[in-house]
Amino acid sequence: EAGVTQSPRYAVLQEGQAVSFWCDPISGHDTLYWYQQPRDQGPQLLVYFRDEAVIDNSQLPSDRFSAVRPKGTNSTLKIQSAKQGDTATYLCASSLFPNTGQLYFGEGSKLTVL
Amino acid sequence: GDSVTQTEGQVALSEEDFLTIHCNYSASGYPALFWYVQYPGEGPQFLFRASRDKEKGSSRGFEATYNKEATSFHLQKASVQESDSAVYYCALSDTSSGSWQLIFGSGTQLTVMP
């Protein structure tokens, strides 16, 4: 069984540039999460979906961050006008509902904003 | 809001030493508790969970017991190996509040020397 796939693995931007991260969850998993993990910190939830619906995006900086999952499978997280404070690894995870708390994470996309 | 505290940022041991990593939580409801492990360049991996008081979770020689009175879920292993070197995260999920998100602690870097 294929795991969670994320791309790109690395991105380096200047402040003000935009970037998109893509996630392909485990086949059949209806719930998809995006986490932000700053260096030497634990993952922090940004947004999560069940199928194509956003369940909780309260931690997503809505003015510059957006996330979609239009067909309830793959998902894209976009950052517009990146800031140095956005430097972090962006982790995608998936699970089946009801969630027992066992999330399956991808390897992450490491973003550096200069 | 709910939170998880890991007091040790780094732990250094020799092979066959006994490991304890401390985890305390704060939650308004009755959360499920988890340990995840993260190896360099990878996303966090589920280790085990416990969902009620005095329940013991275990996997790969690691174990932790849910202590509701002390609000703790300390990770232990009797004899660590060099391959156990990784970052360990304690996490909670307070499903009684209707949320399925995982809240992670700040992590503990375990380094095991041969």
Tab-separated table of C-alpha atoms in Angstrom:
chain	number	residue	atom	x	y	z
A	1	GLU	CA	0.000	0.000	0.000
A	2	ALA	CA	1.415	3.366	-1.005
A	3	GLY	CA	1.858	5.908	1.749
A	4	VAL	CA	1.109	9.619	1.769
A	5	THR	CA	2.976	11.356	-1.039
A	6	GLN	CA	3.977	15.010	-0.931
A	7	SER	CA	5.697	17.293	-3.404
A	8	PRO	CA	7.911	19.164	-3.738
A	9	ARG	CA	10.217	17.928	-0.976
A	10	TYR	CA	12.037	21.251	-0.795
A	11	ALA	CA	11.270	24.852	-1.775
A	12	VAL	CA	13.353	27.994	-1.368
A	13	LEU	CA	11.670	31.367	-1.906
A	14	GLN	CA	12.283	35.044	-1.512
A	15	GLU	CA	9.817	36.941	0.660
A	16	GLY	CA	6.736	37.860	-1.313
A	17	GLN	CA	6.804	34.843	-3.608
A	18	ALA	CA	4.104	32.175	-3.754
A	19	VAL	CA	4.374	28.387	-3.426
A	20	SER	CA	2.020	25.418	-3.655
A	21	PHE	CA	2.385	22.074	-1.932
A	22	TRP	CA	0.620	18.976	-3.172
A	23	CYS	CA	-0.491	15.922	-1.212
A	24	ASP	CA	-1.749	12.520	-2.325
A	25	PRO	CA	-3.223	10.681	0.682
A	26	ILE	CA	-3.462	6.941	1.225
A	27	SER	CA	-6.091	5.510	-1.095
A	28	GLY	CA	-9.488	5.361	0.580
A	29	HIS	CA	-8.634	7.740	3.422
A	30	ASP	CA	-11.428	10.278	3.690
A	31	THR	CA	-9.752	12.658	6.138
A	32	LEU	CA	-6.749	14.788	5.188
A	33	TYR	CA	-4.722	17.114	7.408
A	34	TRP	CA	-2.143	19.806	6.785
A	35	TYR	CA	0.286	20.509	9.621
A	36	GLN	CA	3.029	23.123	9.903
A	37	GLN	CA	6.196	22.038	11.716
A	38	PRO	CA	8.697	24.828	12.443
A	39	ARG	CA	12.260	23.677	13.079
A	40	ASP	CA	12.639	21.920	16.449
A	41	GLN	CA	8.905	22.172	17.220
A	42	GLY	CA	5.960	19.807	17.154
A	43	PRO	CA	3.487	19.754	14.272
A	44	GLN	CA	0.689	22.329	14.477
A	45	LEU	CA	-2.590	21.799	12.644
A	46	LEU	CA	-3.418	24.269	9.894
A	47	VAL	CA	-6.538	22.739	8.325
A	48	TYR	CA	-8.285	19.447	7.842
A	49	PHE	CA	-10.830	18.011	5.425
A	50	ARG	CA	-13.302	15.209	5.419
A	51	ASP	CA	-13.820	14.302	1.795
A	52	GLU	CA	-13.926	17.663	0.002
A	53	ALA	CA	-15.327	19.642	2.936
A	54	VAL	CA	-13.217	21.810	5.226
A	55	ILE	CA	-13.890	20.705	8.804
A	56	ASP	CA	-11.571	23.073	10.661
A	57	ASN	CA	-9.455	25.852	9.200
A	58	SER	CA	-9.357	28.056	12.271
A	59	GLN	CA	-5.548	27.849	12.492
A	60	LEU	CA	-4.967	28.705	8.845
A	61	PRO	CA	-3.632	32.247	8.327
A	62	SER	CA	-6.405	32.952	5.859
A	63	ASP	CA	-4.972	36.106	4.398
A	64	ARG	CA	-2.049	34.283	2.775
A	65	PHE	CA	-2.721	30.560	3.158
A	66	SER	CA	-5.348	28.551	1.317
A	67	ALA	CA	-6.059	24.852	1.008
A	68	VAL	CA	-8.373	22.862	-1.234
A	69	ARG	CA	-9.359	19.276	-1.752
A	70	PRO	CA	-11.807	19.549	-4.667
A	71	LYS	CA	-12.542	15.860	-5.345
A	72	GLY	CA	-11.969	14.541	-1.867
A	73	THR	CA	-8.677	12.922	-2.812
A	74	ASN	CA	-5.555	15.020	-3.517
A	75	SER	CA	-5.048	18.361	-1.814
A	76	THR	CA	-3.098	21.556	-2.431
A	77	LEU	CA	-1.836	23.999	0.180
A	78	LYS	CA	-0.893	27.395	-1.220
A	79	ILE	CA	1.035	30.201	0.424
A	80	GLN	CA	0.843	33.591	-1.232
A	81	SER	CA	3.306	36.353	-0.455
A	82	ALA	CA	5.503	34.149	1.748
A	83	LYS	CA	7.219	35.586	4.837
A	84	GLN	CA	10.359	34.453	6.645
A	85	GLY	CA	8.148	33.286	9.504
A	86	ASP	CA	6.582	30.718	7.154
A	87	THR	CA	9.866	28.804	7.093
A	88	ALA	CA	8.885	25.314	8.242
A	89	THR	CA	8.132	21.800	7.064
A	90	TYR	CA	4.577	21.331	5.821
A	91	LEU	CA	3.260	17.891	6.620
A	92	CYS	CA	0.268	16.205	5.076
A	93	ALA	CA	-1.441	13.340	6.885
A	94	SER	CA	-4.460	11.167	6.192
A	95	SER	CA	-6.738	8.850	8.114
A	96	LEU	CA	-10.082	7.116	8.029
A	97	PHE	CA	-13.106	8.522	9.863
A	98	PRO	CA	-13.848	7.994	12.700
A	99	ASN	CA	-10.314	8.855	13.532
A	100	THR	CA	-8.693	6.796	16.273
A	101	GLY	CA	-5.813	9.268	16.329
A	102	GLN	CA	-3.573	7.165	14.110
A	103	LEU	CA	-2.578	9.551	11.378
A	104	TYR	CA	-0.364	8.550	8.476
A	105	PHE	CA	2.086	11.313	7.611
A	106	GLY	CA	3.972	12.053	4.445
A	107	GLU	CA	7.659	12.978	4.451
A	108	GLY	CA	6.827	16.675	4.324
A	109	SER	CA	7.697	19.669	2.164
A	110	LYS	CA	10.479	21.786	3.641
A	111	LEU	CA	10.040	25.492	2.915
A	112	THR	CA	12.759	28.087	3.384
A	113	VAL	CA	11.840	31.741	2.907
A	114	LEU	CA	14.870	34.019	2.567
B	1	GLY	CA	-7.065	25.428	25.119
B	2	ASP	CA	-5.778	21.881	25.344
B	3	SER	CA	-2.008	21.412	25.484
B	4	VAL	CA	0.803	18.903	25.911
B	5	THR	CA	4.048	19.564	27.777
B	6	GLN	CA	7.254	17.614	27.298
B	7	THR	CA	9.834	18.827	29.796
B	8	GLU	CA	12.936	17.296	28.225
B	9	GLY	CA	14.011	18.845	24.981
B	10	GLN	CA	16.916	16.423	24.617
B	11	VAL	CA	17.839	13.109	26.207
B	12	ALA	CA	21.204	11.408	25.700
B	13	LEU	CA	21.689	7.781	26.740
B	14	SER	CA	23.954	4.831	26.116
B	15	GLU	CA	22.730	1.552	24.632
B	16	GLU	CA	20.861	-0.656	27.152
B	17	ASP	CA	20.041	2.337	29.387
B	18	PHE	CA	16.523	2.804	30.748
B	19	LEU	CA	14.502	5.562	29.072
B	20	THR	CA	11.877	7.881	30.511
B	21	ILE	CA	10.466	10.835	28.586
B	22	HIS	CA	7.967	12.894	30.557
B	23	CYS	CA	4.636	14.038	29.124
B	24	ASN	CA	1.927	15.999	30.919
B	25	TYR	CA	-1.274	17.265	29.416
B	26	SER	CA	-3.989	19.805	30.031
B	27	ALA	CA	-7.449	19.212	28.588
B	28	SER	CA	-10.972	20.294	29.406
B	29	GLY	CA	-12.395	16.890	28.493
B	30	TYR	CA	-11.195	13.281	28.614
B	31	PRO	CA	-8.624	13.022	25.838
B	32	ALA	CA	-6.998	10.094	24.143
B	33	LEU	CA	-3.202	10.190	24.470
B	34	PHE	CA	-0.584	9.195	21.938
B	35	TRP	CA	3.118	8.782	21.293
B	36	TYR	CA	4.557	9.410	17.851
B	37	VAL	CA	8.165	9.004	16.684
B	38	GLN	CA	9.885	11.007	13.945
B	39	TYR	CA	13.109	9.970	12.219
B	40	PRO	CA	15.205	12.485	10.255
B	41	GLY	CA	13.677	13.383	6.901
B	42	GLU	CA	10.417	11.585	7.656
B	43	GLY	CA	6.994	12.454	8.950
B	44	PRO	CA	5.878	11.392	12.435
B	45	GLN	CA	4.872	7.738	12.842
B	46	PHE	CA	2.197	6.494	15.222
B	47	LEU	CA	3.692	4.499	18.076
B	48	PHE	CA	0.672	3.736	20.289
B	49	ARG	CA	-2.319	5.237	22.080
B	50	ALA	CA	-4.295	4.971	25.329
B	51	SER	CA	-7.799	6.292	25.757
B	52	ARG	CA	-8.784	5.733	29.390
B	53	ASP	CA	-7.321	6.044	32.851
B	54	LYS	CA	-4.763	3.349	33.814
B	55	GLU	CA	-4.672	1.953	30.271
B	56	LYS	CA	-1.194	0.990	29.067
B	57	GLY	CA	-0.192	1.518	25.494
B	58	SER	CA	2.862	-0.223	24.053
B	59	SER	CA	4.770	-0.895	20.854
B	60	ARG	CA	8.327	-1.881	19.873
B	61	GLY	CA	9.354	-2.181	23.532
B	62	PHE	CA	8.079	1.303	24.416
B	63	GLU	CA	5.207	1.754	26.835
B	64	ALA	CA	3.249	4.430	28.652
B	65	THR	CA	0.367	4.363	31.145
B	66	TYR	CA	-2.485	6.880	31.143
B	67	ASN	CA	-2.571	8.598	34.537
B	68	LYS	CA	-5.626	10.829	34.761
B	69	GLU	CA	-4.941	12.010	38.298
B	70	ALA	CA	-1.423	13.148	37.455
B	71	THR	CA	-2.430	14.166	33.898
B	72	SER	CA	0.601	12.263	32.609
B	73	PHE	CA	1.562	9.754	29.926
B	74	HIS	CA	5.306	9.173	30.357
B	75	LEU	CA	7.150	7.116	27.742
B	76	GLN	CA	9.468	4.357	28.963
B	77	LYS	CA	11.690	1.688	27.518
B	78	ALA	CA	13.760	-0.745	29.526
B	79	SER	CA	16.766	-0.995	27.214
B	80	VAL	CA	17.306	1.494	24.398
B	81	GLN	CA	19.209	0.802	21.194
B	82	GLU	CA	21.084	3.127	18.877
B	83	SER	CA	18.275	2.682	16.336
B	84	ASP	CA	15.836	4.300	18.812
B	85	SER	CA	17.508	7.665	18.213
B	86	ALA	CA	14.728	9.954	16.971
B	87	VAL	CA	12.361	12.716	18.106
B	88	TYR	CA	9.444	11.534	20.245
B	89	TYR	CA	6.184	13.455	20.408
B	90	CYS	CA	3.419	13.125	22.943
B	91	ALA	CA	-0.007	14.147	21.627
B	92	LEU	CA	-3.645	14.290	22.637
B	93	SER	CA	-6.976	14.193	20.892
B	94	ASP	CA	-9.976	15.463	22.810
B	95	THR	CA	-12.797	13.803	20.926
B	96	SER	CA	-15.237	14.631	23.718
B	97	SER	CA	-15.118	18.190	22.421
B	98	GLY	CA	-16.117	16.984	18.969
B	99	SER	CA	-12.707	17.679	17.471
B	100	TRP	CA	-10.617	15.015	15.816
B	101	GLN	CA	-7.420	16.984	15.647
B	102	LEU	CA	-4.188	15.897	17.282
B	103	ILE	CA	-2.366	18.404	19.489
B	104	PHE	CA	1.353	17.669	19.729
B	105	GLY	CA	3.933	18.516	22.351
B	106	SER	CA	7.214	20.173	21.455
B	107	GLY	CA	9.081	16.891	21.140
B	108	THR	CA	12.058	15.207	22.829
B	109	GLN	CA	15.200	14.420	20.854
B	110	LEU	CA	16.547	11.045	21.981
B	111	THR	CA	20.165	10.280	21.136
B	112	VAL	CA	21.462	6.814	21.970
B	113	MET	CA	25.218	6.301	21.845
B	114	PRO	CA	26.722	2.889	21.083
